[in-house]
Amino acid sequence: MNKLLLTAFLLPGAWALAQVPGTMAIHNAKIVPVSGPVIAKGTVVIRNGLIDAVGDNVQVPPEAWVVDAEGMTVYPGLIDALSTVGIPGAGRGGRGGVATPAVPVVEPAPVQRSWGPEDRPQTTSWLLAADEIQADDRRIETVRSSGITTAVTFPTRGIFAGQGSIIDLISGEKGAEMVLVPAAGQYLSLGRGGFGGGGGGGFPSSLMGVIAYIRQIYLDADHYKLVKEAYGRDARGMQRPEYDRALEGVIASKRILLPANRTVEIDRMLRFAAELKQPMILYGARDAYEPAAAELLKRANASVLVSLRWPTPPVRSPDQEDTDTLRVLEERDKAPTAPAVLQQAGVKYALYSDGLDAPRDFQRAVKKAIDNGLPREDALRALTLSAAEIYGVADRVGSIEKGKIANLVLTKGDIFDDHTTIVMVFVDGKKYTPVETAPGGRGPATDEPGNPGGNQ
Amino acid sequence: MKLLGMLVGCALAAFAAGETVLIQNADLYPVTGAPIKGASLLIQDGKIVDVGPKLVAPKGAMVLDVKGLRVYPGWIDSATELGLEEIGSIRETNDTGELGDFMPQLRALSAVNPDSEHFGVVRVNGITSAVTFPALGGRGGTGGQLISGQAALVHTDGWTWEEMEINRSVAMCLNFPTAGGRGGRGGGLPPDLQEILPGAGAAGNAQRAVLDQIAKLNAFFDDARKYQKAKAANAPDFRRDLKFEAMIPVLERKMPLAVAAARANTIHDAIAFAEKQNVKIVILQPREIAKAGPELKAKNVPIILGRVLALPDSEDAEYDQAFTLPFEAYKAGVKFALGTFTNEFVRDLPYQAATAVAYGLPHDEALKALTINPAQIWGADDLLGSLDKGKIADLMIADGDPMDIRTQIRHLFIKGKEITLTNKQVRLYERYMGRQ
Amino acid sequence: MKRVLLTALIALAPLGADTIVIQNANIMTEGPKGNFKGSVVVQDGKITQVGEQVLMPQGATVIEAGGQYLIPGIIDCHSHIAGDGGINEGSVSVSSMVDIKDIINPDDIAIYRALAGGVTTANILHGSANAIGGQTIVLKMRWGKSAQEMIFAGALPGIKFALGENPKRAGNPVGGRGAGTTQVARYPATRMGVEDVIREAFNDAKAYKAEWDAYDARVARGERPIPPRKDLKLQALREVLENKRYVHVHCYRADEILMMIRAAEDSGFHVRTFQHVLEGYKVAKEIAAHGAGASTFSDWWAYKIEAIDAIPFNAALMARKGVLVSFNSDDAELMRHLNSEAGKAMKYGGLNETEALAMVTINPAKQLGIDKTVGSIEAGKDADMVLYDGFPLSDLAKVQKVLIDGTVYFDRDKAIAEQATKDAEKKRLQDKERAAQQKQQPTRRPNQ
């Protein structure tokens, strides 16, 4: 009886949510829970936005809206471990670090020149992504069409950019409705790219200046806490402490994210985080394919986010000389093996889109890792349960288990294959149909002709 | 007997006008021949008049007995800005790099400051002459020039630039267009090496700009040729044009073009241009000698190599890439001389040559690269570059191999006149040694 | 004594066996034994014997020098290589809070090229954009090792000051070299201001030190006060006042050298080395009396007006007046031939070969306070040595081998062979990439 409405939902191009059924069942599908073995043919029952049951012998409740998923596969919704979706003005989540971003972030109105750490340059540590999210950001639907149901989205401007939030990618009215975890960690970057050292733009103007600044902030934060505590115990006779919102933001962050791509940067940031005594997630990790880098990460028991934006050669005319160094060539050759290397080494890692919004770009990037030695199930885990574990939300998302949030992806074919179609995406139990696509699943890549919207 | 005396007397009278010096008991290194131990060299009127195992001092001659010391021809630095630039960071002291695209009429010679401190500093280490350029590698000026003017070959001593002049028009400086832009970053990488660095800009536009510039160059040369014809034909409406006048020696193949070109492509293009225009060419600071060598040799194009003590031009290049360039040139059979391409390092010229020797260049070839080779390349080998009769007496007397750092120059002669081995720096040293 | 398994020892053999004997070398020890033809024994990274005759240990790898010259590893007292993200924090006049140690880049090819020029240790300095610059560090050129492994263990850290034109450039944004008109002027704009910046900074540092000394005293008395705020900028200067950090001062003119001596003495610290110090010869007396070392160029001059009175006799003159002098490079290219720069001390000023070689070996070692471990070939010191195929102070000679801590880090023959392998690998990757690109769409929009 509900099959009529069901067909309506399956019409391509349909955006409408209409009524959200309280109970749904995805029936006769192949299920890949991630947390357990694959179920060749089974059922997932969704009730009130949560997974109520999953298995090969599950009763379909009579009141449930049934999706006949014969020949299809259900996966947990993918988690983008570092994103900027929903944040206004953010072009792409960055690698940070010392490299010049390809798409420069729009600068705000000119600020006062900074004359030292006390001026708190490039710092908005008190920001929470949850407060900034614009629910009508078009990127939400684009990203969701890749099968991503959950994103850890961050403000990314500046040295202390603010804290990220974990959000479910529902299309709603208010950003607040999307929030799973309001404060997921402080995003740090090592300043604007291209240090001239001349200092015309204020402090800091060099990498060592940025590092010194970060170090000073944490010293100041420790001191700030001591003073506040002492004042709180007995204010009498004590000068009242200053209010420093930059320090408040830093103190409120339970972990930090630091960028590192080259092995020397990975080494440097691991040491730095240990010095600052801050739990740290390292993002970028381009050279993690190097055994020395993987070894360092393993020994430090680090959590790593590996960017899916693999380095690509520039387009050259045939007679133009190839000027890339051996180092750069090796990097381009080996970078997509990084996830496989980390997997082998037993390092805790997840993958992130690094601004690859277009579903085709995202899928191809993941496929490249698979083609370079990462087993499919490990790729999937790196985009689901591992990400959840790194952020401490594995009790809520990241696999198809009873009690977890009903974030699911229904596909015709293996999720990361070139010709797979994503049929449906469930977020918080709400059903969405991906953006209109060309045959073969996910539309053109950004650098293919005929892609008007590109993500350049 | 009296007749002989009278004849000698007359001879002496004739010689009285110029200084006569007999250097004896010297180990002579003529360069154009094998070294001669314990020999003599006679200087008169600024020239070498005799060289031999035993010469007799004419009456009134000054005799310099230099037992145990060696005599070499003075060094020639083939690329400097001597007299034209005093302090690198102060534009007011720099007369290189004029404005204007086509300026062949500019002459470096008459802008040379004969009292530049640099001359005193460099000549005490044996550099007796040098080529000074109106624009080297884009330092100073706008770097927008195609033809920047005439380089001059000068002695490093003289009361005026007139006295210092050996050849006021020894080469016509041409900045061959490359995609990296002309004039570059001032003293750094040559422009056409900059073009191949990452981020050098859209290839298409750069290529078009280069072709435009080459077209302009060809047009200018064609116009110069028209002028040359009109002048020869005494055309009725003929009017003197200083720019085209300056081009005539180039067209007559009396003055070569001097073109900076590092990469094999640019070298090839520059040579092709010179062939098309039927002019002579000298290539400055080529880097890709292995690739360009065969063509340079086949077309008899000489080169001026830059400082041997230099960094490789890319991260992956062999660490001794610059050190082995002179040896590469020698292997390829290309005629080359050395130049330091700045003023501050001119005095280190012999040590640049020493490095070349350490990395394969035969010692004799290194010697030639500082003496007879530049003399030949710059068309002055009738005057300079070896200890031969009839040549100008530019020579140094040293207590060892002058390419060895331990060697001191004991005497220096420029145009047959002994030069006091002092300069501003020596005077400061002596003054402050005396401070109690 | 390193605990090394026998199998591991054999495996490590190609890199540098534990025991090495370099025999039949012309050794210039820069130590009490002087120069002689003989041999050196290296064990566990240290020199254990030096002499005309040595006792050959069992299982030693023999390097037959065949008359080649062996000198102590060259020490460059002023270098800016091996740093990531800029060596100048020039935005503020006092940037003592930044530290070169945080940005060591062991992948910098300049390290390898310096090594190939005989340099085994380098003092990596902050730039000269400000009167008081950042903290500095001494590294060994252990090419292939990590950043931490390059740090010279036990070398006291330093800090860089700068006088003269460079630190006042940002104070003159209009018309000054290299500055645009839209830049905000940064104090100071004159040499007077440079002095003021230094004196003020140490005035603040003294107060900071007093604060912390008072706190430490209270803690010693058993109290538990809230500590003062730790300020990285002033902390580095406090370390200077407490003789825990060396001060290296970039300077040119005689007047500013003298100014610095008086300012330091007034502020309660000593200058460890003057760097560049091209007019040092004019005030050699005062430098010697203050006890500072001088690290200078051999013969650079005329590139800026403050270098106009530079003379190549500077080093010899200062040395004769009792100053401890070294030659440095401040340049990745010059760094590769410090041996012949040292030779210039023989040519200009008539120092003998031992005195000249000292300029790049034992003298900079003393200046950096590391002369107990490096700077000469003596038993007990680190096995940092260079083999030249000719008289080492001349450009006619070239480096054949370089040892650091008894490991051969550079070998010219190997370098030539490795280059071929590198070139082949590069070509392979280029071809692979080109082939992959052909397979894709020919009409691709260039990605930015």
Tab-separated table of N, CA and C in Angstrom, chain A residues 47-91:
chain	number	residue	atom	x	y	z
A	47	ARG	N	13.515	3.603	13.117
A	47	ARG	CA	12.368	4.096	13.881
A	47	ARG	C	12.785	5.384	14.577
A	48	ASN	N	12.015	6.460	14.312
A	48	ASN	CA	12.300	7.763	14.948
A	48	ASN	C	13.730	8.202	14.756
A	49	GLY	N	14.241	8.013	13.582
A	49	GLY	CA	15.572	8.506	13.261
A	49	GLY	C	16.716	7.646	13.759
A	50	LEU	N	16.389	6.532	14.415
A	50	LEU	CA	17.453	5.663	14.910
A	50	LEU	C	17.313	4.289	14.266
A	51	ILE	N	18.402	3.549	14.288
A	51	ILE	CA	18.361	2.177	13.764
A	51	ILE	C	17.735	1.310	14.843
A	52	ASP	N	16.623	0.688	14.490
A	52	ASP	CA	15.915	-0.110	15.463
A	52	ASP	C	16.328	-1.587	15.403
A	53	ALA	N	16.629	-2.030	14.210
A	53	ALA	CA	17.018	-3.443	14.068
A	53	ALA	C	17.790	-3.624	12.783
A	54	VAL	N	18.718	-4.579	12.794
A	54	VAL	CA	19.445	-4.909	11.561
A	54	VAL	C	19.804	-6.388	11.591
A	55	GLY	N	19.560	-7.068	10.479
A	55	GLY	CA	19.907	-8.485	10.454
A	55	GLY	C	19.305	-9.189	9.263
A	56	ASP	N	19.615	-10.496	9.173
A	56	ASP	CA	19.069	-11.255	8.050
A	56	ASP	C	17.736	-11.926	8.438
A	57	ASN	N	17.405	-11.765	9.671
A	57	ASN	CA	16.178	-12.436	10.107
A	57	ASN	C	15.293	-11.469	10.894
A	58	VAL	N	15.203	-10.248	10.361
A	58	VAL	CA	14.493	-9.198	11.089
A	58	VAL	C	13.071	-9.090	10.578
A	59	GLN	N	12.146	-8.995	11.514
A	59	GLN	CA	10.733	-8.799	11.181
A	59	GLN	C	10.499	-7.390	10.679
A	60	VAL	N	9.835	-7.256	9.529
A	60	VAL	CA	9.469	-5.914	9.055
A	60	VAL	C	8.203	-5.504	9.781
A	61	PRO	N	8.236	-4.432	10.582
A	61	PRO	CA	7.041	-4.009	11.308
A	61	PRO	C	5.923	-3.681	10.317
A	62	PRO	N	4.699	-4.000	10.669
A	62	PRO	CA	3.591	-3.808	9.738
A	62	PRO	C	3.382	-2.345	9.365
A	63	GLU	N	3.646	-1.415	10.313
A	63	GLU	CA	3.395	-0.001	10.018
A	63	GLU	C	4.515	0.634	9.213
A	64	ALA	N	5.578	-0.120	8.957
A	64	ALA	CA	6.756	0.485	8.337
A	64	ALA	C	6.564	0.753	6.851
A	65	TRP	N	7.139	1.851	6.379
A	65	TRP	CA	7.268	2.115	4.945
A	65	TRP	C	8.432	1.272	4.449
A	66	VAL	N	8.184	0.441	3.455
A	66	VAL	CA	9.212	-0.510	3.046
A	66	VAL	C	9.889	-0.057	1.764
A	67	VAL	N	11.202	-0.096	1.787
A	67	VAL	CA	11.985	0.133	0.564
A	67	VAL	C	12.454	-1.234	0.080
A	68	ASP	N	11.991	-1.614	-1.112
A	68	ASP	CA	12.438	-2.896	-1.640
A	68	ASP	C	13.835	-2.703	-2.233
A	69	ALA	N	14.824	-3.182	-1.495
A	69	ALA	CA	16.206	-2.921	-1.894
A	69	ALA	C	16.861	-4.153	-2.494
A	70	GLU	N	16.058	-4.949	-3.189
A	70	GLU	CA	16.603	-6.125	-3.863
A	70	GLU	C	17.722	-5.699	-4.808
A	71	GLY	N	18.884	-6.338	-4.729
A	71	GLY	CA	20.001	-6.005	-5.622
A	71	GLY	C	20.785	-4.765	-5.207
A	72	MET	N	20.414	-4.207	-4.061
A	72	MET	CA	21.117	-2.990	-3.620
A	72	MET	C	21.917	-3.282	-2.359
A	73	THR	N	22.760	-2.316	-2.004
A	73	THR	CA	23.607	-2.465	-0.821
A	73	THR	C	23.380	-1.290	0.121
A	74	VAL	N	23.337	-1.590	1.404
A	74	VAL	CA	23.214	-0.534	2.417
A	74	VAL	C	24.535	-0.395	3.155
A	75	TYR	N	24.989	0.823	3.219
A	75	TYR	CA	26.216	1.119	3.969
A	75	TYR	C	25.886	2.118	5.077
A	76	PRO	N	26.768	2.206	6.083
A	76	PRO	CA	26.596	3.330	7.020
A	76	PRO	C	26.849	4.615	6.258
A	77	GLY	N	26.176	5.692	6.668
A	77	GLY	CA	26.448	6.977	6.045
A	77	GLY	C	27.906	7.347	6.254
A	78	LEU	N	28.505	7.931	5.218
A	78	LEU	CA	29.926	8.267	5.317
A	78	LEU	C	30.122	9.500	6.205
A	79	ILE	N	31.259	9.516	6.854
A	79	ILE	CA	31.603	10.644	7.721
A	79	ILE	C	32.783	11.382	7.114
A	80	ASP	N	32.633	12.657	6.854
A	80	ASP	CA	33.739	13.473	6.361
A	80	ASP	C	34.439	14.067	7.576
A	81	ALA	N	35.632	13.554	7.863
A	81	ALA	CA	36.282	13.872	9.136
A	81	ALA	C	36.826	15.285	9.241
A	82	LEU	N	36.874	15.999	8.121
A	82	LEU	CA	37.301	17.393	8.211
A	82	LEU	C	36.673	18.121	7.040
A	83	SER	N	35.732	18.993	7.346
A	83	SER	CA	34.979	19.638	6.280
A	83	SER	C	34.766	21.098	6.630
A	84	THR	N	34.262	21.845	5.643
A	84	THR	CA	33.858	23.212	5.939
A	84	THR	C	32.421	23.445	5.492
A	85	VAL	N	31.721	22.366	5.271
A	85	VAL	CA	30.354	22.489	4.748
A	85	VAL	C	29.481	23.233	5.745
A	86	GLY	N	28.688	24.161	5.240
A	86	GLY	CA	27.790	24.906	6.115
A	86	GLY	C	28.398	26.183	6.661
A	87	ILE	N	29.708	26.289	6.632
A	87	ILE	CA	30.341	27.507	7.154
A	87	ILE	C	30.366	28.536	6.040
A	88	PRO	N	29.822	29.714	6.258
A	88	PRO	CA	29.790	30.699	5.167
A	88	PRO	C	31.196	31.191	4.839
A	89	GLY	N	31.454	31.388	3.539
A	89	GLY	CA	32.735	31.967	3.118
A	89	GLY	C	33.882	30.993	3.048
A	90	ALA	N	33.654	29.741	3.441
A	90	ALA	CA	34.763	28.785	3.408
A	90	ALA	C	34.777	28.102	2.059
A	91	GLY	N	35.836	28.267	1.314
A	91	GLY	CA	35.933	27.632	-0.009
A	91	GLY	C	36.149	26.142	0.127
